[in-house]
CSV table of C-alpha atoms in Angstrom, one decimal:
chain,number,residue,atom,x,y,z
A,1,MET,CA,-35.5,47.9,-2.3
A,2,GLU,CA,-35.5,46.2,-5.1
A,3,ASP,CA,-39.0,44.6,-7.0
A,4,ASN,CA,-37.5,42.1,-8.7
A,5,PRO,CA,-37.4,38.6,-6.7
A,6,ALA,CA,-36.0,37.0,-9.5
A,7,ALA,CA,-32.5,40.1,-10.1
A,8,LYS,CA,-31.6,38.7,-6.4
A,9,LYS,CA,-28.3,36.9,-5.8
A,10,LYS,CA,-27.7,32.7,-4.9
A,11,LEU,CA,-25.9,32.9,-2.0
A,12,ASP,CA,-22.4,31.0,-1.9
A,13,TYR,CA,-22.0,29.2,1.2
A,14,ARG,CA,-18.3,28.9,0.6
A,15,ASP,CA,-15.0,30.5,1.3
A,16,LYS,CA,-17.1,33.2,3.7
A,17,LEU,CA,-17.1,34.8,6.8
A,18,ILE,CA,-20.5,34.9,8.7
A,19,LEU,CA,-22.0,36.2,11.4
A,20,ALA,CA,-24.2,33.7,13.9
A,21,PRO,CA,-27.3,33.8,14.9
A,22,MET,CA,-27.7,34.5,18.4
A,23,VAL,CA,-30.6,35.8,20.6
A,24,ARG,CA,-30.9,39.3,21.3
A,25,ILE,CA,-28.2,40.6,18.9
A,26,GLY,CA,-28.7,40.1,16.3
A,27,THR,CA,-31.3,42.4,15.1
A,28,LEU,CA,-30.6,45.1,12.0
A,29,PRO,CA,-27.8,47.2,13.9
A,30,MET,CA,-25.8,44.6,14.2
A,31,ARG,CA,-26.2,43.1,11.4
A,32,LEU,CA,-25.2,46.0,9.2
A,33,LEU,CA,-22.4,46.6,11.3
A,34,ALA,CA,-20.7,42.7,10.1
A,35,LEU,CA,-21.5,43.4,6.8
A,36,ASP,CA,-19.6,46.7,6.8
A,37,TYR,CA,-16.3,45.0,9.0
A,38,GLY,CA,-16.6,42.5,6.2
A,39,ALA,CA,-19.0,39.5,7.0
A,40,ASP,CA,-19.9,37.9,3.9
A,41,ILE,CA,-23.0,36.6,5.2
A,42,VAL,CA,-25.3,37.4,8.7
A,43,TYR,CA,-27.6,35.1,10.0
A,44,THR,CA,-31.0,36.8,11.9
A,45,GLU,CA,-31.4,35.3,15.5
A,46,GLU,CA,-33.6,32.7,16.4
A,47,LEU,CA,-37.2,33.9,15.2
A,48,ILE,CA,-39.8,31.1,16.5
A,49,ASP,CA,-42.5,30.6,13.3
A,50,ARG,CA,-45.4,31.6,15.1
A,51,LYS,CA,-45.0,34.5,17.1
A,52,LEU,CA,-43.5,35.4,12.5
A,53,LEU,CA,-46.4,33.5,11.3
A,54,ARG,CA,-49.0,36.3,13.7
A,55,SER,CA,-47.0,39.3,12.1
A,56,ILE,CA,-48.1,42.0,9.3
A,57,ARG,CA,-44.7,43.1,6.7
A,58,ARG,CA,-45.0,46.7,6.0
A,59,GLU,CA,-42.9,49.0,4.3
A,60,ASN,CA,-41.1,51.6,6.8
A,61,ASP,CA,-40.3,54.9,3.8
A,62,VAL,CA,-38.9,57.1,6.8
A,63,LEU,CA,-36.2,54.4,7.9
A,64,GLY,CA,-36.5,52.7,4.4
A,65,THR,CA,-36.2,49.3,6.4
A,66,VAL,CA,-39.1,45.8,6.3
A,67,ASP,CA,-40.4,45.7,9.0
A,68,TYR,CA,-42.8,42.7,10.4
A,69,ILE,CA,-44.6,43.4,13.4
A,70,ASP,CA,-46.9,41.6,15.6
A,71,LYS,CA,-50.1,42.3,15.2
A,72,THR,CA,-50.6,41.0,19.0
A,73,ASP,CA,-48.8,44.0,21.1
A,74,GLY,CA,-47.2,46.1,17.8
A,75,THR,CA,-42.9,44.9,18.6
A,76,ILE,CA,-40.7,44.9,15.8
A,77,VAL,CA,-40.5,40.9,14.8
A,78,PHE,CA,-38.1,41.4,12.2
A,79,ARG,CA,-36.9,44.6,10.0
A,80,THR,CA,-34.6,44.6,7.7
A,81,CYS,CA,-33.0,46.4,4.3
A,82,SER,CA,-32.5,46.7,1.4
A,83,ARG,CA,-28.6,46.7,1.9
A,84,GLU,CA,-28.6,43.1,3.6
A,85,ARG,CA,-31.3,41.7,1.5
A,86,ASP,CA,-28.6,39.6,-0.5
A,87,ARG,CA,-26.6,38.8,2.4
A,88,VAL,CA,-29.5,37.7,5.7
A,89,VAL,CA,-30.4,34.5,6.6
A,90,LEU,CA,-33.6,33.9,8.9
A,91,GLN,CA,-33.1,31.7,11.1
A,92,ILE,CA,-36.7,30.3,12.2
A,93,GLY,CA,-37.1,27.9,16.1
A,94,THR,CA,-39.9,25.3,14.4
A,95,SER,CA,-41.2,21.8,15.2
A,96,ASP,CA,-43.7,21.6,12.6
A,97,PRO,CA,-43.0,21.6,8.2
A,98,GLY,CA,-46.2,24.3,7.1
A,99,ARG,CA,-45.9,26.5,9.7
A,100,ALA,CA,-42.0,26.3,8.1
A,101,ALA,CA,-43.0,26.5,4.7
A,102,GLU,CA,-46.3,28.7,5.7
A,103,VAL,CA,-42.8,31.0,7.2
A,104,ALA,CA,-40.7,31.0,4.2
A,105,ARG,CA,-43.4,32.2,2.0
A,106,MET,CA,-43.5,34.6,3.9
A,107,VAL,CA,-39.9,36.3,4.1
A,108,GLU,CA,-38.5,34.8,0.9
A,109,ASN,CA,-39.0,38.1,-1.1
A,110,ASP,CA,-36.9,40.1,1.6
A,111,VAL,CA,-34.2,37.8,2.9
A,112,ALA,CA,-31.2,35.9,0.7
A,113,GLY,CA,-32.2,32.1,2.5
A,114,ILE,CA,-33.8,30.2,5.8
A,115,ASP,CA,-31.8,28.4,8.2
A,116,VAL,CA,-33.9,26.3,10.1
A,117,ASN,CA,-32.5,26.4,14.2
A,118,MET,CA,-31.5,22.7,14.9
A,119,GLY,CA,-28.8,23.3,18.3
A,120,CYS,CA,-30.2,25.6,20.9
A,121,PRO,CA,-30.3,23.9,24.3
A,122,LYS,CA,-32.3,26.2,25.8
A,123,LYS,CA,-35.7,24.4,27.7
A,124,PHE,CA,-38.0,26.5,25.5
A,125,SER,CA,-36.8,25.0,22.6
A,126,ILE,CA,-36.5,22.0,23.3
A,127,LEU,CA,-40.2,21.5,25.2
A,128,GLY,CA,-41.8,23.1,21.7
A,129,GLY,CA,-40.1,20.6,19.8
A,130,MET,CA,-37.8,23.0,18.2
A,131,GLY,CA,-34.0,23.7,18.6
A,132,ALA,CA,-31.8,20.4,20.0
A,133,SER,CA,-35.2,17.9,20.3
A,134,LEU,CA,-34.7,17.6,16.7
A,135,LEU,CA,-31.2,16.0,16.4
A,136,SER,CA,-33.1,13.0,17.7
A,137,GLU,CA,-35.9,13.5,15.9
A,138,PRO,CA,-34.6,13.1,12.0
A,139,LYS,CA,-37.6,12.2,11.1
A,140,LYS,CA,-39.1,14.8,11.3
A,141,ALA,CA,-35.6,17.8,11.3
A,142,THR,CA,-35.9,16.2,7.1
A,143,ASP,CA,-39.2,16.6,6.7
A,144,ILE,CA,-38.9,20.3,7.7
A,145,LEU,CA,-36.3,20.8,5.7
A,146,GLN,CA,-38.0,18.7,2.8
A,147,LYS,CA,-41.2,20.7,2.8
A,148,LEU,CA,-38.8,24.7,3.3
A,149,ILE,CA,-36.7,23.3,-0.2
A,150,GLU,CA,-40.5,22.3,-2.1
A,151,THR,CA,-41.7,25.3,-1.2
A,152,VAL,CA,-39.0,28.3,-1.9
A,153,THR,CA,-36.3,29.1,-4.3
A,154,ILE,CA,-34.0,30.1,-1.7
A,155,PRO,CA,-31.1,28.1,-0.2
A,156,ILE,CA,-32.4,26.4,2.8
A,157,THR,CA,-30.0,24.9,5.6
A,158,CYS,CA,-29.8,23.9,9.6
A,159,LYS,CA,-27.4,24.6,12.4
A,160,ILE,CA,-26.8,22.4,14.6
A,161,ARG,CA,-25.0,20.7,17.7
A,162,ILE,CA,-22.5,18.0,17.8
A,163,LEU,CA,-23.9,14.9,19.4
A,164,PRO,CA,-21.6,12.7,22.1
A,165,ASP,CA,-21.0,10.0,20.0
A,166,VAL,CA,-18.8,11.0,16.8
A,167,GLU,CA,-20.6,8.3,13.9
A,168,GLU,CA,-24.2,9.1,15.2
A,169,THR,CA,-22.9,12.7,14.6
A,170,LEU,CA,-21.4,11.4,10.8
A,171,ARG,CA,-24.5,9.5,9.7
A,172,LEU,CA,-26.9,12.3,10.8
A,173,CYS,CA,-25.1,15.0,8.6
A,174,ASP,CA,-25.9,12.5,5.7
A,175,THR,CA,-29.5,12.0,6.6
A,176,LEU,CA,-29.8,16.0,6.6
A,177,ALA,CA,-27.8,16.6,3.5
A,178,SER,CA,-29.1,14.2,1.9
A,179,THR,CA,-32.9,16.8,1.8
A,180,GLY,CA,-30.9,18.5,-0.6
A,181,ILE,CA,-30.1,21.5,2.4
A,182,ALA,CA,-27.2,24.2,0.7
A,183,ALA,CA,-25.2,24.0,3.3
A,184,ILE,CA,-25.2,23.1,7.2
A,185,ALA,CA,-23.4,25.0,10.8
A,186,VAL,CA,-21.9,22.8,13.0
A,187,HIS,CA,-21.1,23.8,16.2
A,188,GLY,CA,-18.5,21.6,17.7
A,189,ARG,CA,-20.0,21.4,21.7
A,190,THR,CA,-22.8,18.8,22.7
A,191,ILE,CA,-26.4,20.8,23.7
A,192,GLU,CA,-24.9,20.0,27.6
A,193,GLU,CA,-21.5,21.3,26.8
A,194,ARG,CA,-21.4,25.0,27.6
A,195,PRO,CA,-18.5,27.5,26.0
A,196,GLN,CA,-16.1,26.9,28.7
A,197,HIS,CA,-15.2,23.3,26.8
A,198,PRO,CA,-13.0,22.9,24.3
A,199,ASN,CA,-14.4,22.6,20.8
A,200,ARG,CA,-14.1,19.4,19.0
A,201,ASN,CA,-12.3,20.9,15.7
A,202,HIS,CA,-11.8,17.1,14.9
A,203,VAL,CA,-15.6,16.4,14.7
A,204,LEU,CA,-15.9,19.5,12.3
A,205,LYS,CA,-13.2,17.8,10.1
A,206,LYS,CA,-14.3,14.3,9.9
A,207,ILE,CA,-17.8,15.9,9.1
A,208,ALA,CA,-16.1,18.6,6.5
A,209,ALA,CA,-14.8,15.5,4.7
A,210,ARG,CA,-17.2,13.3,5.0
A,211,LEU,CA,-19.9,15.9,3.1
A,212,SER,CA,-20.3,17.4,-0.5
A,213,ILE,CA,-22.5,20.5,0.5
A,214,PRO,CA,-20.2,23.6,2.0
A,215,VAL,CA,-19.8,22.9,6.1
A,216,ILE,CA,-19.4,26.1,8.1
A,217,ALA,CA,-17.6,25.9,11.4
A,218,ASN,CA,-18.7,27.4,14.3
A,219,GLY,CA,-18.1,27.4,17.8
A,220,GLY,CA,-14.2,28.2,18.2
A,221,SER,CA,-14.8,31.7,20.0
A,222,LYS,CA,-13.2,31.2,22.7
A,223,ASP,CA,-9.8,30.3,21.0
A,224,ILE,CA,-10.8,34.2,18.4
A,225,GLN,CA,-10.0,37.3,19.1
A,226,LYS,CA,-7.7,39.0,16.0
A,227,TYR,CA,-8.8,38.2,12.3
A,228,SER,CA,-5.4,35.2,11.7
A,229,ASP,CA,-7.2,33.4,14.4
A,230,VAL,CA,-10.9,33.4,12.0
A,231,LEU,CA,-8.0,31.6,9.1
A,232,ARG,CA,-6.9,29.2,12.1
A,233,PHE,CA,-10.2,28.1,13.1
A,234,LYS,CA,-11.6,27.6,9.2
A,235,GLU,CA,-7.7,25.9,8.3
A,236,GLU,CA,-7.9,23.4,12.3
A,237,THR,CA,-11.7,22.9,10.7
A,238,GLY,CA,-11.4,22.1,7.5
A,239,CYS,CA,-14.9,24.1,7.2
A,240,ASN,CA,-15.4,25.8,3.7
A,241,SER,CA,-16.3,28.9,6.0
A,242,VAL,CA,-16.2,30.4,9.5
A,243,MET,CA,-19.4,31.6,11.4
A,244,LEU,CA,-18.8,33.6,14.4
A,245,ALA,CA,-21.0,34.2,17.6
A,246,ARG,CA,-19.4,35.4,20.7
A,247,ALA,CA,-16.3,37.0,19.6
A,248,ALA,CA,-18.9,38.9,16.9
A,249,GLU,CA,-20.6,39.9,19.6
A,250,TRP,CA,-18.2,41.0,22.3
A,251,ASN,CA,-16.0,43.7,18.8
A,252,CYS,CA,-17.4,43.0,16.1
A,253,SER,CA,-14.3,44.1,13.9
A,254,ILE,CA,-12.8,41.0,14.0
A,255,PHE,CA,-14.5,40.9,10.3
A,256,ARG,CA,-11.8,42.8,9.4
A,257,LYS,CA,-8.8,41.8,7.8
A,258,GLU,CA,-7.2,45.0,8.4
A,259,GLY,CA,-7.7,44.4,12.0
A,260,THR,CA,-10.0,44.9,15.0
A,261,LEU,CA,-10.9,48.7,16.0
A,262,PRO,CA,-11.0,50.2,19.3
A,263,MET,CA,-14.0,48.9,21.4
A,264,GLU,CA,-14.5,52.5,21.9
A,265,ASP,CA,-15.2,52.8,17.7
A,266,VAL,CA,-17.4,50.3,17.3
A,267,ILE,CA,-19.9,51.4,19.6
A,268,LYS,CA,-20.0,54.6,18.2
A,269,SER,CA,-20.3,53.0,15.0
A,270,TYR,CA,-22.9,50.5,16.2
A,271,LEU,CA,-25.2,52.9,17.8
A,272,LYS,CA,-25.4,54.7,14.8
A,273,TYR,CA,-27.3,52.4,13.5
A,274,ALA,CA,-29.0,52.1,16.3
A,275,VAL,CA,-30.3,55.4,16.0
A,276,ASP,CA,-31.2,55.0,12.0
A,277,CYS,CA,-33.4,51.6,12.9
A,278,ASP,CA,-34.9,53.5,15.3
A,279,ASN,CA,-33.6,50.0,17.4
A,280,SER,CA,-35.1,49.7,20.9
A,281,PRO,CA,-33.6,51.3,24.1
A,282,SER,CA,-33.4,47.4,25.4
A,283,ASN,CA,-31.6,45.7,22.6
A,284,THR,CA,-29.6,48.8,22.1
A,285,LYS,CA,-28.1,48.5,25.5
A,286,TYR,CA,-27.7,44.7,26.1
A,287,CYS,CA,-26.2,44.6,23.0
A,288,VAL,CA,-23.7,47.4,24.0
A,289,GLN,CA,-23.5,45.4,27.6
A,290,ASN,CA,-21.9,42.5,25.3
A,291,ILE,CA,-19.7,44.8,23.8
A,292,LEU,CA,-18.7,46.3,27.3
A,293,ARG,CA,-18.3,42.9,29.8
A,294,GLU,CA,-16.1,43.8,32.7
A,295,LEU,CA,-16.3,47.6,31.9
A,296,GLN,CA,-20.0,48.1,33.1
A,297,GLU,CA,-18.5,48.3,36.3
A,298,SER,CA,-16.2,51.5,35.0
A,299,PRO,CA,-16.9,55.0,35.3
A,300,LEU,CA,-18.2,55.4,31.6
A,301,GLY,CA,-19.8,51.2,32.1
A,302,ARG,CA,-22.1,52.6,35.4
A,303,ARG,CA,-22.9,56.1,33.2
A,304,PHE,CA,-24.1,54.0,30.3
A,305,LEU,CA,-26.0,50.9,32.5
A,306,ASP,CA,-28.1,54.2,34.6
A,307,ALA,CA,-29.0,55.6,31.3
A,308,GLN,CA,-32.2,54.0,29.5
A,309,THR,CA,-33.7,56.2,26.8
A,310,LEU,CA,-31.5,55.9,23.7
A,311,GLU,CA,-30.5,59.3,23.4
A,312,GLN,CA,-29.1,58.4,27.3
A,313,ILE,CA,-27.2,55.9,25.8
A,314,CYS,CA,-25.7,58.1,23.1
A,315,GLN,CA,-25.1,60.9,25.4
A,316,VAL,CA,-22.1,58.1,27.0
A,317,TRP,CA,-20.3,58.3,23.5
A,318,GLY,CA,-21.3,61.8,22.6
A,319,LEU,CA,-23.4,61.2,19.8
A,320,ASP,CA,-26.6,62.7,21.5
A,321,ASP,CA,-26.6,65.6,19.2
A,322,TYR,CA,-26.9,62.7,16.6
A,323,CYS,CA,-29.6,60.7,17.7
A,324,ARG,CA,-31.8,64.0,18.5
A,325,SER,CA,-31.0,65.2,15.2
A,326,LYS,CA,-31.8,61.6,13.2
A,327,ASN,CA,-34.8,61.8,16.0
A,328,LYS,CA,-36.5,65.1,14.9
A,329,GLU,CA,-36.0,64.5,10.8
A,330,PHE,CA,-38.1,60.4,11.6
A,331,ARG,CA,-40.5,62.5,13.0
A,332,ASN,CA,-41.0,65.4,10.6
A,333,ARG,CA,-41.3,62.5,8.0
A,334,GLY,CA,-44.3,61.1,9.7
A,335,LEU,CA,-42.0,57.7,11.4
A,336,LEU,CA,-45.1,56.4,14.0
A,337,GLY,CA,-41.9,54.9,16.6
A,338,ARG,CA,-42.0,51.8,18.4
A,339,PHE,CA,-44.4,52.4,20.2
A,340,GLN,CA,-47.3,54.1,18.8
A,341,ILE,CA,-47.9,50.4,16.6
A,342,THR,CA,-48.6,48.3,20.3
A,343,PRO,CA,-52.4,48.6,21.7
A,344,GLY,CA,-54.3,51.8,21.7
A,345,ILE,CA,-52.7,53.7,18.8
A,346,PHE,CA,-53.8,53.7,15.7
A,347,ASP,CA,-53.5,50.8,12.6
A,348,LYS,CA,-54.4,49.0,10.1
A,349,ASP,CA,-57.3,46.3,9.5
A,350,ILE,CA,-55.3,42.7,8.3
A,351,ASN,CA,-58.5,41.7,6.6
A,352,ASN,CA,-59.7,45.1,5.1
A,353,GLY,CA,-57.0,47.4,5.4
A,354,VAL,CA,-59.0,49.9,7.3
A,355,SER,CA,-58.0,52.2,9.9
A,356,HIS,CA,-59.3,52.0,13.2
A,357,LYS,CA,-58.3,52.7,16.8
A,358,ARG,CA,-58.3,49.4,19.3
A,359,LYS,CA,-59.7,51.0,22.8
A,360,ILE,CA,-57.0,50.5,26.0
A,361,TYR,CA,-57.9,53.8,27.8
A,362,GLU,CA,-60.9,55.4,28.7
A,363,GLU,CA,-62.6,57.7,27.1
A,364,ASP,CA,-61.6,60.0,30.2
A,365,VAL,CA,-58.9,59.4,31.0
A,366,SER,CA,-55.9,62.5,30.3
A,367,LEU,CA,-53.6,60.6,27.9
A,368,MET,CA,-50.1,62.4,27.9
A,369,ARG,CA,-46.5,60.0,26.2
A,370,CYS,CA,-44.3,60.6,29.1
A,371,ALA,CA,-41.6,58.4,29.9
A,372,PHE,CA,-40.8,57.8,33.5
A,373,LEU,CA,-36.6,57.8,33.6
A,374,ARG,CA,-35.2,56.6,37.1
A,375,ASN,CA,-31.6,58.1,36.7
A,376,CYS,CA,-33.4,61.6,37.0
A,377,TYR,CA,-34.8,61.5,40.3
A,378,VAL,CA,-31.9,61.3,43.2
A,379,THR,CA,-34.3,60.4,46.1
A,380,ASP,CA,-37.5,58.1,46.6
A,381,SER,CA,-38.9,60.9,48.0
A,382,GLU,CA,-38.4,62.9,44.5
A,383,LEU,CA,-40.6,60.1,42.8
A,384,PRO,CA,-43.6,60.9,40.9
A,385,LYS,CA,-45.2,58.5,43.2
A,386,SER,CA,-44.4,59.5,46.2
A,387,LYS,CA,-45.2,63.9,45.4
A,388,LEU,CA,-48.2,62.3,44.2
A,389,LEU,CA,-49.0,60.6,47.8
A,390,LYS,CA,-47.9,63.8,48.8
A,391,TRP,CA,-50.2,65.9,47.1
A,392,THR,CA,-53.2,64.4,47.9
A,393,LYS,CA,-52.8,63.7,51.4
A,394,GLU,CA,-52.1,68.0,52.0
A,395,ASN,CA,-54.9,68.0,49.4
A,396,HIS,CA,-57.7,66.0,51.8
A,397,LYS,CA,-57.9,63.8,48.5
A,398,LYS,CA,-58.1,59.3,48.7
A,399,MET,CA,-55.1,58.0,47.8
A,400,PRO,CA,-54.2,57.7,44.1
A,401,VAL,CA,-55.4,53.9,43.0
A,402,TYR,CA,-52.8,52.5,39.6
A,403,ASN,CA,-54.7,50.2,37.6
A,404,THR,CA,-51.9,48.5,35.2
A,405,ARG,CA,-52.3,46.5,32.6
A,406,GLN,CA,-49.4,44.1,30.4
A,407,GLU,CA,-49.2,43.3,27.0
A,408,ASN,CA,-46.9,40.7,26.7
A,409,LYS,CA,-43.2,42.0,28.0
A,410,LEU,CA,-44.6,46.0,28.2
A,411,PHE,CA,-46.2,48.1,31.2
A,412,SER,CA,-49.0,50.6,30.4
A,413,SER,CA,-51.0,52.3,34.0
A,414,VAL,CA,-53.5,54.7,34.8
A,415,VAL,CA,-54.2,56.8,37.6
A,416,THR,CA,-57.4,57.6,39.0
A,417,VAL,CA,-57.1,60.5,41.5
A,418,ASP,CA,-59.5,62.9,43.1
A,419,GLY,CA,-62.3,60.8,40.2
A,420,ARG,CA,-60.0,62.0,37.4
A,421,LYS,CA,-57.8,59.3,35.2
A,422,TYR,CA,-54.5,60.4,33.9
A,423,GLY,CA,-52.1,58.1,32.0
A,424,SER,CA,-49.3,57.6,29.9
A,425,SER,CA,-49.5,56.2,26.6
A,426,PHE,CA,-45.7,55.2,26.3
A,427,TRP,CA,-45.7,51.5,27.4
A,428,GLU,CA,-42.9,50.8,30.1
A,429,LYS,CA,-40.9,47.4,30.8
A,430,ASN,CA,-42.0,46.9,33.9
A,431,LYS,CA,-45.2,48.0,36.8
A,432,LYS,CA,-43.4,50.0,38.9
A,433,TRP,CA,-42.2,52.2,35.9
A,434,ALA,CA,-45.3,52.4,34.5
A,435,GLU,CA,-46.7,53.5,38.0
A,436,GLN,CA,-44.6,56.2,38.3
A,437,GLY,CA,-45.2,57.2,34.3
A,438,ALA,CA,-48.7,57.6,34.6
A,439,ALA,CA,-48.2,60.2,38.4
A,440,LEU,CA,-46.1,61.8,36.4
A,441,VAL,CA,-48.8,62.5,33.9
A,442,CYS,CA,-50.8,63.3,36.9
A,443,LEU,CA,-49.0,65.8,38.4
A,444,TYR,CA,-48.2,67.5,35.2
A,445,PHE,CA,-52.0,68.0,34.7
A,446,LEU,CA,-52.3,69.0,37.9
A,447,GLY,CA,-49.7,72.0,37.3
A,448,ILE,CA,-46.8,70.1,39.9
A,449,VAL,CA,-44.7,70.0,37.5
A,450,ASP,CA,-44.6,71.6,34.3
A,451,GLU,CA,-43.6,70.9,30.5
A,452,LYS,CA,-40.4,72.4,30.9
A,453,SER,CA,-39.1,70.8,33.8
A,454,LEU,CA,-40.3,67.3,32.0
A,455,THR,CA,-38.7,68.0,28.5
A,456,ALA,CA,-35.6,69.3,30.0
A,457,GLY,CA,-35.6,65.9,32.3
A,458,GLY,CA,-35.8,64.0,29.0
A,459,ASN,CA,-39.2,62.3,30.4
A,460,ILE,CA,-41.5,63.6,28.0
A,461,ILE,CA,-41.9,62.9,24.0
A,462,SER,CA,-45.4,64.7,23.1
A,463,THR,CA,-48.0,66.1,24.6
């Protein structure tokens, strides 16, 4: 990573192809892939200001990334790297100028620009005074933009949707542009309209003709299947640049001037970046699902849907050796891993930098990092909880008692059997799997399953 922020190139929003901000899609692997294929600028998914403000910044020497880590649950809020530094725009969800400015100060040296989401129609955003709610509060919207411009030196932009009335839309664009923003991205649908509705390209053309700042056209993915369609969309809207969401989500090689690549090639390239960036299996799976779409019902798609770990996902496309090799390299170089920064693992105290351990389990719990992989078990009778219940009955012990806790969207469980407690330090995505993981650890310590069988099934991570 460059040490001199002043050496950063200023973003130019004219004649650019841009990866749009997309929830759960716009993480680092997809952004890097878009850059490979020809995107000039890549936007992050919308990141809520409060969540960023409760994160800490860390340079990850193993991955070569900069990580913003949530202090409350250890999850990665934002991960970036030097390769995209001059071309990544962080989009924030905010309703407050002060919070927005504080976020901008935090990330200024790691990103090329800040964008304010003023178009998201989701209930969460609207109720929080963010997203599309700002379209009806131009004073608040301009206050946020002006505060950001006063606070940082990197370009500030916003992304909006059109209003039902064309003249009202034009007046709003005039107001937002008057703040001094570097560009404005406009989705050619209202907040009530959905992808099946036509994009109002004629409105985008009026906005582009009216404003002196760059206007970025968005919303045309329905009619974009190849690179020439992107150029046609740009011409029809008269806008300076084009921002792609769903067209890029389905096949990121849409940015290639030479033409799109086969879906399988795109998935393989994406998975390599997912491994390189230590991307979470759930996010990786979500992104691949959106590439496969209806092919999820094919034999290959069903194999993929059964996969749970990153290695299993990679195995579907013959990249499991690559995944194992990279994971071994990362471990040897000291990478803690995604789940080892969750509560209960060593962390740095933000105030004084002292290393400490936050207790999540009592000291008498026999712990093991063991993931529960549902597709390893054909019948319910083979499940760890079923096996453990059977063992307690046969040995005249009390039934297992599970104590499960939730941190944000992850679950961890401890099972008590015959007065002893057992648990997995691997956090699962639901309560049932967390309990199965705890039962699996218990079976291991009871000698009912051995480490060899766990490793062969991909369950064990470390002892």
